[in-house]
Coordinates of C-alpha atoms in Angstrom, one line a residue:
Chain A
X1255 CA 10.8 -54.9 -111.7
X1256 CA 9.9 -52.4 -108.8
X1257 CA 11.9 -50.5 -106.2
X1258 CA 9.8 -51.4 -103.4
X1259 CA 6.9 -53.1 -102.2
X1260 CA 4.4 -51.2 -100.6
X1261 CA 1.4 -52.7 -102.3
X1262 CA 0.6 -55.3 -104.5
X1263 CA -2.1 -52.6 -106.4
X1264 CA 1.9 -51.2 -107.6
X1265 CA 2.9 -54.9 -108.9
X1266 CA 1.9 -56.5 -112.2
X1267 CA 1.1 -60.2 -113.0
X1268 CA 4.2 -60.8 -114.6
X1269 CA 6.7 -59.8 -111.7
X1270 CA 4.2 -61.5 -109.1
X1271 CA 5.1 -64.9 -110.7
X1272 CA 8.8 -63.9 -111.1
X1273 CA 9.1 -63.6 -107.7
X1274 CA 7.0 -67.3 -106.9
X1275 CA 8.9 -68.7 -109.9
X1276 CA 12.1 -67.3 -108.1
X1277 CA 11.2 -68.4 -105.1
X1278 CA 10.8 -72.2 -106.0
X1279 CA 14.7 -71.8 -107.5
X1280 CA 15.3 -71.1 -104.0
X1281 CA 13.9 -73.7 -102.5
X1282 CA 15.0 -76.1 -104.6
X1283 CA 18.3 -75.3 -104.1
X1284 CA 19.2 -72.6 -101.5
X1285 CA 23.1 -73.3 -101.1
X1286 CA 23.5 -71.9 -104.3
X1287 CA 22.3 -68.3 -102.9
X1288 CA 24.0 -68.6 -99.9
X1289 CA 25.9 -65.5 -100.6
X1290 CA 24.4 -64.0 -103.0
X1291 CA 24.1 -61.0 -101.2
X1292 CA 27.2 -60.7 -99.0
X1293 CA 28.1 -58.1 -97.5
X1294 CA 24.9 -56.2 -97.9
X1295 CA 22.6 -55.0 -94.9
X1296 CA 19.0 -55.4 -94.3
X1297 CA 17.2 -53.0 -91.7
X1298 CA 14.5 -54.5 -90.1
X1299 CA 12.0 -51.2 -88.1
X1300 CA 8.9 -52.9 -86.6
X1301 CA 7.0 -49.9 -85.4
X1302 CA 4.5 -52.7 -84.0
X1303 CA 5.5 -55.7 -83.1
X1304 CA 6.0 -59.1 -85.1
X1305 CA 7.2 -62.1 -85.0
X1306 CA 6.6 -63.9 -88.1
X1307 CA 7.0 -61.3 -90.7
X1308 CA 10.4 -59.6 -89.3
X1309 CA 11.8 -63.4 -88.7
X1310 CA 11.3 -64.6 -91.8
X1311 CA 12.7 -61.6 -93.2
X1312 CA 15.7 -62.1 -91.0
X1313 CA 16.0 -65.6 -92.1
X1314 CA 15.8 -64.9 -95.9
X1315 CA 18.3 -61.9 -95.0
X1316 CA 21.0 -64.3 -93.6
X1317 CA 20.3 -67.0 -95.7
X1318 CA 21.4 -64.4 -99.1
X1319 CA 24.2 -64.3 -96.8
X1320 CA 23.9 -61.0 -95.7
X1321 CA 23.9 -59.4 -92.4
X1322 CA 20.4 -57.7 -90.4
X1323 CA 20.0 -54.8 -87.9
X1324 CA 16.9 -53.5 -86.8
X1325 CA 14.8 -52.3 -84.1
X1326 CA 12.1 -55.0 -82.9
X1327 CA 11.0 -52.8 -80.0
X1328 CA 9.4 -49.8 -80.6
X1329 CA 9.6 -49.4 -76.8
X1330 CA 13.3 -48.9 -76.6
X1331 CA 14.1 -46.8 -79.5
X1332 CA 13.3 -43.3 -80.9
X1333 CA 10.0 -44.6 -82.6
X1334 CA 9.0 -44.0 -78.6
X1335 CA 10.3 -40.4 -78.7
X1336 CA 7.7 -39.5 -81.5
X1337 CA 10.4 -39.4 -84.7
X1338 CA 8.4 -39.6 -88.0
X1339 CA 8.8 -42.0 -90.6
X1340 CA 10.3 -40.0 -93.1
X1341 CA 13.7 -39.8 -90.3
X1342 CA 13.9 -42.9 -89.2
X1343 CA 13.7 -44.1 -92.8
X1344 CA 16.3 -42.3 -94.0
X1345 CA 18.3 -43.1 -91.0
X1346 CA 17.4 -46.9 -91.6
X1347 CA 18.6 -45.8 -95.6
X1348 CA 22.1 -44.3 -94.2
X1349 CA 23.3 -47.5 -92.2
X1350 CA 21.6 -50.3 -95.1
X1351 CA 21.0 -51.6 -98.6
X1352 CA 16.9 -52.6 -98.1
X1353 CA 14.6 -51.9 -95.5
X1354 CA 11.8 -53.7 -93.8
X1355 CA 9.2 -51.3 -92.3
X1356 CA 6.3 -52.3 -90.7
X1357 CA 3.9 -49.4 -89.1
X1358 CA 0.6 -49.2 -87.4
X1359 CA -0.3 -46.2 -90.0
X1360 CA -2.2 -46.6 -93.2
X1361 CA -0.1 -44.9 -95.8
X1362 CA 3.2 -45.2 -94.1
X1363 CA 4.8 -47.5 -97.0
X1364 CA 4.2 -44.9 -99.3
X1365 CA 5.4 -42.2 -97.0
X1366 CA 8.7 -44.5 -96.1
X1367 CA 9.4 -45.2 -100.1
X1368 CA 9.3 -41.6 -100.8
X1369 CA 12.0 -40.7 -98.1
X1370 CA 14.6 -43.9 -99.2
X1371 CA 17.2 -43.6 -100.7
X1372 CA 17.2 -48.2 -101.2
X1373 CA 14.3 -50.0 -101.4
X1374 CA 11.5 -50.3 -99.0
X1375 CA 9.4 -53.4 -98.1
X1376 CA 6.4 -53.3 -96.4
X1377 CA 5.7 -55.5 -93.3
X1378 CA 2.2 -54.3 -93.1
X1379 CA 0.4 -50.8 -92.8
X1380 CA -2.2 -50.6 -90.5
X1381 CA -5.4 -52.2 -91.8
X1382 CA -4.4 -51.2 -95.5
X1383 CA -1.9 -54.2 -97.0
X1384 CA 0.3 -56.9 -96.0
X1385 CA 1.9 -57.2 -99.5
X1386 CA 4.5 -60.0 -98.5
X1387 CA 1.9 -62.1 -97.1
X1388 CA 0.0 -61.9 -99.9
X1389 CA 3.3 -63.1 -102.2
X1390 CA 4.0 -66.0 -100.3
X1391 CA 0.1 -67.0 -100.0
X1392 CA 0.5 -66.9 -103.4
X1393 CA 3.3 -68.9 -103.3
X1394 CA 2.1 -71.6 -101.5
X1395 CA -1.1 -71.9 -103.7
X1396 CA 1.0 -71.9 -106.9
X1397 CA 3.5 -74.4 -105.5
X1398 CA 0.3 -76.6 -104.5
X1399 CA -1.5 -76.5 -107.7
X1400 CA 1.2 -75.1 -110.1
X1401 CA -1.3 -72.2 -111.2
X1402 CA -3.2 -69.1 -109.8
X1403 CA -5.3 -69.0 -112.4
X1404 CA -9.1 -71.1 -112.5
X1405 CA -9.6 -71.5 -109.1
X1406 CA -11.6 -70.9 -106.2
X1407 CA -10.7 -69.3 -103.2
X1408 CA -13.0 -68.9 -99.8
X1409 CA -11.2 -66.2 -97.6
X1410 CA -13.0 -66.5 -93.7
X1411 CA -12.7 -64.6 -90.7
X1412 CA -11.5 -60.8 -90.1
X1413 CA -12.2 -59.4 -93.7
X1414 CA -12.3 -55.9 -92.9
X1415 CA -9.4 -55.4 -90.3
X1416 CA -7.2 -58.2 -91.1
X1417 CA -4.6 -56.2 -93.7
X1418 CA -3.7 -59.1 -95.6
X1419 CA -6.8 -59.3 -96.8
X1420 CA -7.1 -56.1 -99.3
X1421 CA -3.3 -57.7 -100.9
X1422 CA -4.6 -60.9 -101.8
X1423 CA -7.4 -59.5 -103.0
X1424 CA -5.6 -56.9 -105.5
X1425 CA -3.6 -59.4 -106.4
X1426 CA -6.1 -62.7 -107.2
X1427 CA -7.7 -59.8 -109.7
X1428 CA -4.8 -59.8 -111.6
X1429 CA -4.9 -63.8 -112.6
X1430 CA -7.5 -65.4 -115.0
X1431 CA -10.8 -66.9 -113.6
X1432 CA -10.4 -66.7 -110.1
X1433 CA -14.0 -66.8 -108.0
X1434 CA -13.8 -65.4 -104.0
X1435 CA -16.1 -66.6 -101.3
X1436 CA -16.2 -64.3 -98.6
X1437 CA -17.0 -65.8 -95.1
X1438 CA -17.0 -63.6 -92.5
X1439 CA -19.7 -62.2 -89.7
X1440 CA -21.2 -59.5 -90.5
X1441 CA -19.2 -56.3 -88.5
X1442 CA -16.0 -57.7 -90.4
X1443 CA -17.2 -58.0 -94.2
X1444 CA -14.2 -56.8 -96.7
X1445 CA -14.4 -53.3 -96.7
X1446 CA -16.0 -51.7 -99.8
X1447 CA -13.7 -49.5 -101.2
X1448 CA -11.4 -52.6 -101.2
X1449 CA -14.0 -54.6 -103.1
X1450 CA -14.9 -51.8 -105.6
X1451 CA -11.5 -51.3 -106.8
X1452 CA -11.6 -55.5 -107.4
X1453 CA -15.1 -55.8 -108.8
X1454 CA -14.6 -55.7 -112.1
X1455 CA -12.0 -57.9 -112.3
X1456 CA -12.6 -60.3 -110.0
X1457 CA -15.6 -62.6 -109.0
X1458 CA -16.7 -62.5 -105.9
X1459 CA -19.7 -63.5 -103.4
X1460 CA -20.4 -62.8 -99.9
X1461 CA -21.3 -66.1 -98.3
X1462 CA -23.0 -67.2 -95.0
X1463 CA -22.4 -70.6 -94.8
X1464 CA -19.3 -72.3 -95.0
X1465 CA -20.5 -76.0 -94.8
X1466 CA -23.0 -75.3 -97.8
X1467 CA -20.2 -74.1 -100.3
X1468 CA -16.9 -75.7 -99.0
X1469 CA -17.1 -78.5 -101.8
X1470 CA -16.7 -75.7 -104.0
X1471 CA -12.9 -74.4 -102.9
X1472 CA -9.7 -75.2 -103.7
X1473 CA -8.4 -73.2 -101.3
X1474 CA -9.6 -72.1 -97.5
X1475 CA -7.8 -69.3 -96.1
X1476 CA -8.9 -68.6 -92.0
X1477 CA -7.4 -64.8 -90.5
X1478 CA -8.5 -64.7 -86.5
X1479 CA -11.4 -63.1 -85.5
X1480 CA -10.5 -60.9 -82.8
X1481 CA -13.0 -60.5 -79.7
X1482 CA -11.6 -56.6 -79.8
X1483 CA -13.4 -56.1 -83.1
X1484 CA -16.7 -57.0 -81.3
X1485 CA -18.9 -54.3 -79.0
X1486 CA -19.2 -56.5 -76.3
X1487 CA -18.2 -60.1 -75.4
X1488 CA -21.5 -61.7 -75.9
X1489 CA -21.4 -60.3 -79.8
X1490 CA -18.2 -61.8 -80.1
X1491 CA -19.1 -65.3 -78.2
X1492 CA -22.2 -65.8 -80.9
X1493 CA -20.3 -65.3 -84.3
X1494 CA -17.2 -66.9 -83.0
X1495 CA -18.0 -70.8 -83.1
X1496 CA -18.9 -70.1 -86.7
X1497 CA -15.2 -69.4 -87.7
X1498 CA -13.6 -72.5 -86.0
X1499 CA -12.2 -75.0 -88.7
X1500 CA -12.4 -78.5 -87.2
X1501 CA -11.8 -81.9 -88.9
X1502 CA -15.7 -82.0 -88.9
X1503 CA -16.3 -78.3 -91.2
X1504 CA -13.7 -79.8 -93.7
X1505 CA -16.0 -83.3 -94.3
X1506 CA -17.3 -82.4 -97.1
X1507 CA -14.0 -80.6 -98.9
X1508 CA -12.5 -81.8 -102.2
X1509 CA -9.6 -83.7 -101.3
X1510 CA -6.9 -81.8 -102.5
X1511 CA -8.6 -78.4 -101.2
X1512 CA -6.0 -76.6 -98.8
X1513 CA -6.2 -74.6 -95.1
X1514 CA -4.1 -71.9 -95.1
X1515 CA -3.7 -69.2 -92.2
X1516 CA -0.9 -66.4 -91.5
X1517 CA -0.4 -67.1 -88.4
X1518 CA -0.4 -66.8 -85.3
X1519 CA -4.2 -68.3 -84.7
X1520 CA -5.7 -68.1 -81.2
X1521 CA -8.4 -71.5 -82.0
X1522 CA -9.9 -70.7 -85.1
X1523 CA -8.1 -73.7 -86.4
X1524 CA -8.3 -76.5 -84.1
X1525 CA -5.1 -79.0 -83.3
X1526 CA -7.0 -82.1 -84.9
X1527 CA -6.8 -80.3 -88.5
X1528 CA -3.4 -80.1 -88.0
X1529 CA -2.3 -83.6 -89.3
X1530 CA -5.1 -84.1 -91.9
X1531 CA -3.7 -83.7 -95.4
X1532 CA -5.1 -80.5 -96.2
X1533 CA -3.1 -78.4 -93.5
X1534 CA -1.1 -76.5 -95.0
X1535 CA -0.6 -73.2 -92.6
X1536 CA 3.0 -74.5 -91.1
X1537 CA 4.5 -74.9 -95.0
X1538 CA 2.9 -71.8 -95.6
X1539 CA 5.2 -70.2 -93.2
X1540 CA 8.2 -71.9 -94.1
X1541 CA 7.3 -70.7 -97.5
X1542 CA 7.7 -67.0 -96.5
X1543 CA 11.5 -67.4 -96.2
X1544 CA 11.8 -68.7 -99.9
X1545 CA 9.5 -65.6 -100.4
X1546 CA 11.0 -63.1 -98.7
X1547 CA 14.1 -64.5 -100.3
X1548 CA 13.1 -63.7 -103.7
X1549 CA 11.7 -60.5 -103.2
X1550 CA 15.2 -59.5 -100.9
X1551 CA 17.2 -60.5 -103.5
X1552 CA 14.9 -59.0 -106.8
X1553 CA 14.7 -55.8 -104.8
X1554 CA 18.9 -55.6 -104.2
X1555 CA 19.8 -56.8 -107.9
X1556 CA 17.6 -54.3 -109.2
X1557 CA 20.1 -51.5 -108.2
X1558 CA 23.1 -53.3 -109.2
Chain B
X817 CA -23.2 -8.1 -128.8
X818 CA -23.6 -11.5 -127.0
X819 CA -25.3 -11.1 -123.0
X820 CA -21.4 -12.0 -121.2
X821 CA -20.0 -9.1 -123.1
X822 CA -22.9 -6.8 -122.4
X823 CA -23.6 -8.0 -118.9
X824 CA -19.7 -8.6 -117.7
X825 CA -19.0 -4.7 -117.2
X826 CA -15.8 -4.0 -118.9
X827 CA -12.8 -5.6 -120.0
X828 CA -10.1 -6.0 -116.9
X829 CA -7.0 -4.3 -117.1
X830 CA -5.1 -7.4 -114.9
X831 CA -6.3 -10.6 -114.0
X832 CA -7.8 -13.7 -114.3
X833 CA -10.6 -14.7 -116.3
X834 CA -12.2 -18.4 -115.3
X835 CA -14.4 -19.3 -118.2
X836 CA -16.9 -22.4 -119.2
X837 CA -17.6 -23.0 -115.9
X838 CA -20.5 -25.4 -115.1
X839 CA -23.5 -23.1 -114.6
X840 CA -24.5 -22.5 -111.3
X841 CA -20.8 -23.6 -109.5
X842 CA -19.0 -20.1 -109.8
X843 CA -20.2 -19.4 -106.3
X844 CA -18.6 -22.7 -104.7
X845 CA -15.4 -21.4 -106.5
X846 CA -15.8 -17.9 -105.1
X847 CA -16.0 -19.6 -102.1
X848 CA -12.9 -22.2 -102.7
X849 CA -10.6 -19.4 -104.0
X850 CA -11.1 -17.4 -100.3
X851 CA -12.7 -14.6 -102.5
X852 CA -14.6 -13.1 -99.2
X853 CA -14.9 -9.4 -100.8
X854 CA -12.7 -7.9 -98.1
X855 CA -9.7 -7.8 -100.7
X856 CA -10.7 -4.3 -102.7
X857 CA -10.5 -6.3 -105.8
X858 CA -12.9 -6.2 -108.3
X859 CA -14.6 -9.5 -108.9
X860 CA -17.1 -9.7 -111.7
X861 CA -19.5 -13.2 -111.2
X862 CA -21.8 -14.0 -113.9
X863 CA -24.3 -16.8 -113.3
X864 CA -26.2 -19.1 -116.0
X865 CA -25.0 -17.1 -119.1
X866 CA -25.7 -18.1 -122.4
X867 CA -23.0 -20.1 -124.0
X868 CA -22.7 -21.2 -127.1
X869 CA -21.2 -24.6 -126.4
X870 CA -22.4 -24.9 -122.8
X871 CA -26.1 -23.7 -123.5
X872 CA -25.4 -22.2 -120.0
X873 CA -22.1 -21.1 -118.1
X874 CA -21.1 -19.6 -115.3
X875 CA -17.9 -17.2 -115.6
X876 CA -15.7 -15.1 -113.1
X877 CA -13.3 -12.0 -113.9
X878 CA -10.8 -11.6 -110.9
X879 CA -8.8 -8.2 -111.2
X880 CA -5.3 -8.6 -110.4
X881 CA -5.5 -12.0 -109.5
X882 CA -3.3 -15.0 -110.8
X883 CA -3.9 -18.8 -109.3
X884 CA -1.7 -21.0 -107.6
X885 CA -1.3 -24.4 -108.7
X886 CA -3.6 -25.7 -105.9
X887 CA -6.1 -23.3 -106.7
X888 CA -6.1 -24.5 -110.4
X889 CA -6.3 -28.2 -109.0
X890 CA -9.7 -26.9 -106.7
X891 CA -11.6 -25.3 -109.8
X892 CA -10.3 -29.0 -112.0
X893 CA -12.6 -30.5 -109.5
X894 CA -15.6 -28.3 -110.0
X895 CA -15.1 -27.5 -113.5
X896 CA -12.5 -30.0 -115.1
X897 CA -13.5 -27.8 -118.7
X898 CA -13.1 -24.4 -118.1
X899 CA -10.8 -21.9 -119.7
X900 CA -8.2 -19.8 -117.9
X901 CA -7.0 -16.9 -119.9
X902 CA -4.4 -14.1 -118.4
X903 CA -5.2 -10.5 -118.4
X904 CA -2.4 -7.9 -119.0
X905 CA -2.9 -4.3 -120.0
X906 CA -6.5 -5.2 -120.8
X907 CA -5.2 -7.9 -123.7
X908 CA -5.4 -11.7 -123.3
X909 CA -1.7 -12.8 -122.6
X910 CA -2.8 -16.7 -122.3
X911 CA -6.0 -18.8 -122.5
X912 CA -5.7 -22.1 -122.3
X913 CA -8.1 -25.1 -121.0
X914 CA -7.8 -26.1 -117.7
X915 CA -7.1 -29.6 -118.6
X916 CA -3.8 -28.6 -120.6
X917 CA -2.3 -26.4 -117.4
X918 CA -2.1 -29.9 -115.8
X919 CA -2.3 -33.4 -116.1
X920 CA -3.5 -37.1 -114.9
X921 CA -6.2 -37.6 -112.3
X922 CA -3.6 -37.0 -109.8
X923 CA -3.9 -33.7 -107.4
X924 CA -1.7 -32.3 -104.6
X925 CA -2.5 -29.3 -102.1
X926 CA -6.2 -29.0 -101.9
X927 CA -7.4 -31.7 -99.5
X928 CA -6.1 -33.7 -96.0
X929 CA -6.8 -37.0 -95.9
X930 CA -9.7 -37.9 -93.2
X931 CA -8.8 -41.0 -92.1
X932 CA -7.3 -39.9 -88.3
X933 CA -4.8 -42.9 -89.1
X934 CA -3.2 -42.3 -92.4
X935 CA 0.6 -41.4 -91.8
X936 CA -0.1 -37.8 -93.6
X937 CA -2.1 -36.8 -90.5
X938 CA 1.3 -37.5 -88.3
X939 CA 3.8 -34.9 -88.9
X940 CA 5.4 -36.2 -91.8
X941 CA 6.7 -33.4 -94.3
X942 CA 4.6 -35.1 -97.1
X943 CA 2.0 -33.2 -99.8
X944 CA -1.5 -34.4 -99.5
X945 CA -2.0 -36.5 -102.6
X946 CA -5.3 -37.9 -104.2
X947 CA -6.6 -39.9 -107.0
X948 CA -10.2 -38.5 -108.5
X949 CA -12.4 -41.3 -109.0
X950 CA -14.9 -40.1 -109.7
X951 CA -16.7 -36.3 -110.4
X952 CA -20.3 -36.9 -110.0
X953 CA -21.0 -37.5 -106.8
X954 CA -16.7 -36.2 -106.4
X955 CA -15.2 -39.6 -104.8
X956 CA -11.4 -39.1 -104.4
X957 CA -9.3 -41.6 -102.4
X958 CA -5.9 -40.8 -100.6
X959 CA -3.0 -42.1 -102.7
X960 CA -0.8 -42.6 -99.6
X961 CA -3.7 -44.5 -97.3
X962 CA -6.1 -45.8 -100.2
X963 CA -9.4 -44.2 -97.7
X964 CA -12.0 -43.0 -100.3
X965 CA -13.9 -39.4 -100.0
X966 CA -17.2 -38.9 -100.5
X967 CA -18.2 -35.7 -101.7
X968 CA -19.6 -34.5 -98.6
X969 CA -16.7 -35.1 -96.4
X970 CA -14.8 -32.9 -99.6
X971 CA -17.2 -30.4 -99.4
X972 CA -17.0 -29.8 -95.5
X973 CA -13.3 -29.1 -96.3
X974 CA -13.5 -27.2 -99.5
X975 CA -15.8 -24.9 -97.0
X976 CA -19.0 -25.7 -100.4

């Protein structure tokens, strides 16, 4: 096992499926963890803000039956003042047993681990990772088709920006047989030095067309295509209508194909795909609490 | 006599002797090491010398001159097989390959990162770090923020 989770480049195979396997324990039967970590403290510091990620987090955290402080406004704290994150992390380290960091910084996981005393956990770093994302993407795929392995994944929108991006990709190179279509326009292709460090290890293929190749996936996962990635509004308004999932762009899917997205989306996934049977994004984010929960109590058991 | 022995003036009474360099790169390490002249040390340079093993070298004599562990990581870049020996009272006191002084692909204290939004830029009280990927073209990447350096943007900094 690790100390903390920064990236998934730092996590082999074999403890990514311990923490999915660990993760369907807990979902099958969560009362039985219900205080498996009393008395222990989780620091949540959001350096930008989030919603999902640090309330999932909180969830797992009380659900282990532990307690959670944290500061989800940068605004009212010291962040403001300027303090680095070497301080506040071992502040965050004095008063807790695990922290929960997220920062607008690339490199600030790293920076945090190196200054903690307990274990850090990434809630996103800039554009570089979203490592916890990844994990319980990973979860939900494995939960859906009991394997990671042999399948094919199309990954659409904000390739280069979105920071959940590089994880999954790190960690789909570490199973058997998985092929990547990349969908995305243009401006917002993965970013190469991501795809370099995959290439050998993963296949994957920069596609236009989704309609053409969408018999082909198992798996569709839509990020947001943010209009402030574009020059100018009319840039944005011609690539956008390409990235909208309706019931119509999944016709031709296989039938047990899946749409995932991390949430929140702003119409790239339109309400009428919500009850057809391949939604999946809402379970996905239920799924990040059994997640979070494994990797919370992995991390805390560790230094036991 | 071999050409180094009879074209490298005398033997240095205290120093630093960086052999096997790559021929034709002794000047970028002149020029990494600060070496401007202005110190009153001697500095003997010699440039595409015959070498045995190399066919040609460059090597540089530095009179009362030891290196700092960043400076031995700047001439692993340049010249990941030269030989470092130690000077005292005109004897060789150590020689030893570059590549045994210090290990992995690792290397701390010789570049910043460029990326204006990696957390070493802000303040924090951390060493640059970086991972060599590659030697030719150099291609390093930041071990803290993952952004990848071309050789040019190393250059620029290594004032090449």
């Amino acid at each position: 096992m690790i100390n903390h989770i920064v990236s998934i480049k730092d996590i082999d195979k074999e403890t990514i499926l311990d923490i999915i396997q660990y993760a369907a324990k807990i979902e099958a039967n969560p009362e039985v963890y219900a205080e498996k970590q009393k008395g222990k403290i989780l620091s949540t510091i959001f350096f930008e803000p989030s919603t999902r990620t640090r309330l999932s987090f909180e969830s797992a955290m009380l659900r282990l039956g532990g307690k959670v402080i944290g500061i989800a406004d940068p605004k009212t704290s010291s962040l403001k003042k300027g303090e680095s994150i070497s301080d506040t992390i071992r502040m965050a380290a004095a008063y807790s047993d695990i922290i929960v960091m997220r920062h607008f910084l690339e490199g600030s996981g790293r920076v945090a681990a190196e200054y903690s005393s307990v274990p850090v956990v990434s809630g996103g770093t800039g554009i570089q990772e979203h490592p916890t994302q990844a994990l319980l993407d990973l979860y939900t795929i494995y939960k859906e088709f009991g394997r990671i392995d042999n399948l094919t994944i199309g990954l659409l929108g904000d390739l280069r920006y979105g920071r959940t991006i590089p994880s999954l990709l790190y960690a789909f190179a570490k199973f058997n047989n998985v092929k990547i279509y990349l969908y995305s326009p243009q401006q917002l292709r993965a970013r190469m030095t991501v795809l370099s460090d995959v290439e050998d290890k993963l296949e994957y293929r920069v596609e236009d067309n989704l309609e053409d190749t969408i018999d082909q996936l198992d798996v569709l996962y839509v990020t947001r295509v943010q209009k402030e990635r574009f020059p100018d509004e009319q840039a944005y308004e011609r690539v956008k209508g390409s990235f909208i999932i309706s019931p119509d762009t999944l016709k031709n899917a296989k039938e047990n194909m899946i749409v995932m997205h991390p949430l929140p989306r702003v119409g790239e996934i339109e309400y009428d795909v919500d009850d057809l049977p391949q939604a999946r994004y809402f379970q996905q984010a239920k799924n990040g609490v059994w997640t979070r929960m494994s990797i919370l109590d992995k991390l805390l058991e560790e230094r036991k | 006599m071999s050409e180094e022995r009879t074209m490298i003036v005398s033997k240095i009474e205290r120093g630093t002797v960086i052999d096997k360099i790559p021929a034709g790169k002794s000047l970028q390490l002149i020029y990494m090491l600060h070496i401007t002249g202005d110190e009153m040390k001697t500095v003997a340079v010699g440039i595409h010398v015959n070498s045995a093993s190399m066919g040609k070298k460059d090597i540089l004599k530095l009179t009362n001159r030891d290196l700092s562990g960043a400076e031995l990581n700047k001439i692993w870049l340049i010249a990941p097989d030269a030989v470092i020996s130690t000077i005292k009272d005109y004897q060789v006191s150590d020689k030893r390959p570059i590549s045994s002084m210090r290990s992995g692909n690792e290397f701390e204290g010789v570049l910043k990162c460029n990326n204006p939004t990696c957390a070493t830029n802000f303040n924090e009280p951390v060493k640059n770090k970086f991972i060599l990927m590659d030697r030719d073209p150099l291609l390093v990447r930041c071990y803290y923020c993952d952004r990848v350096m071309i050789e040019d943007n190393i250059k620029d900094q290594l004032g090449m």
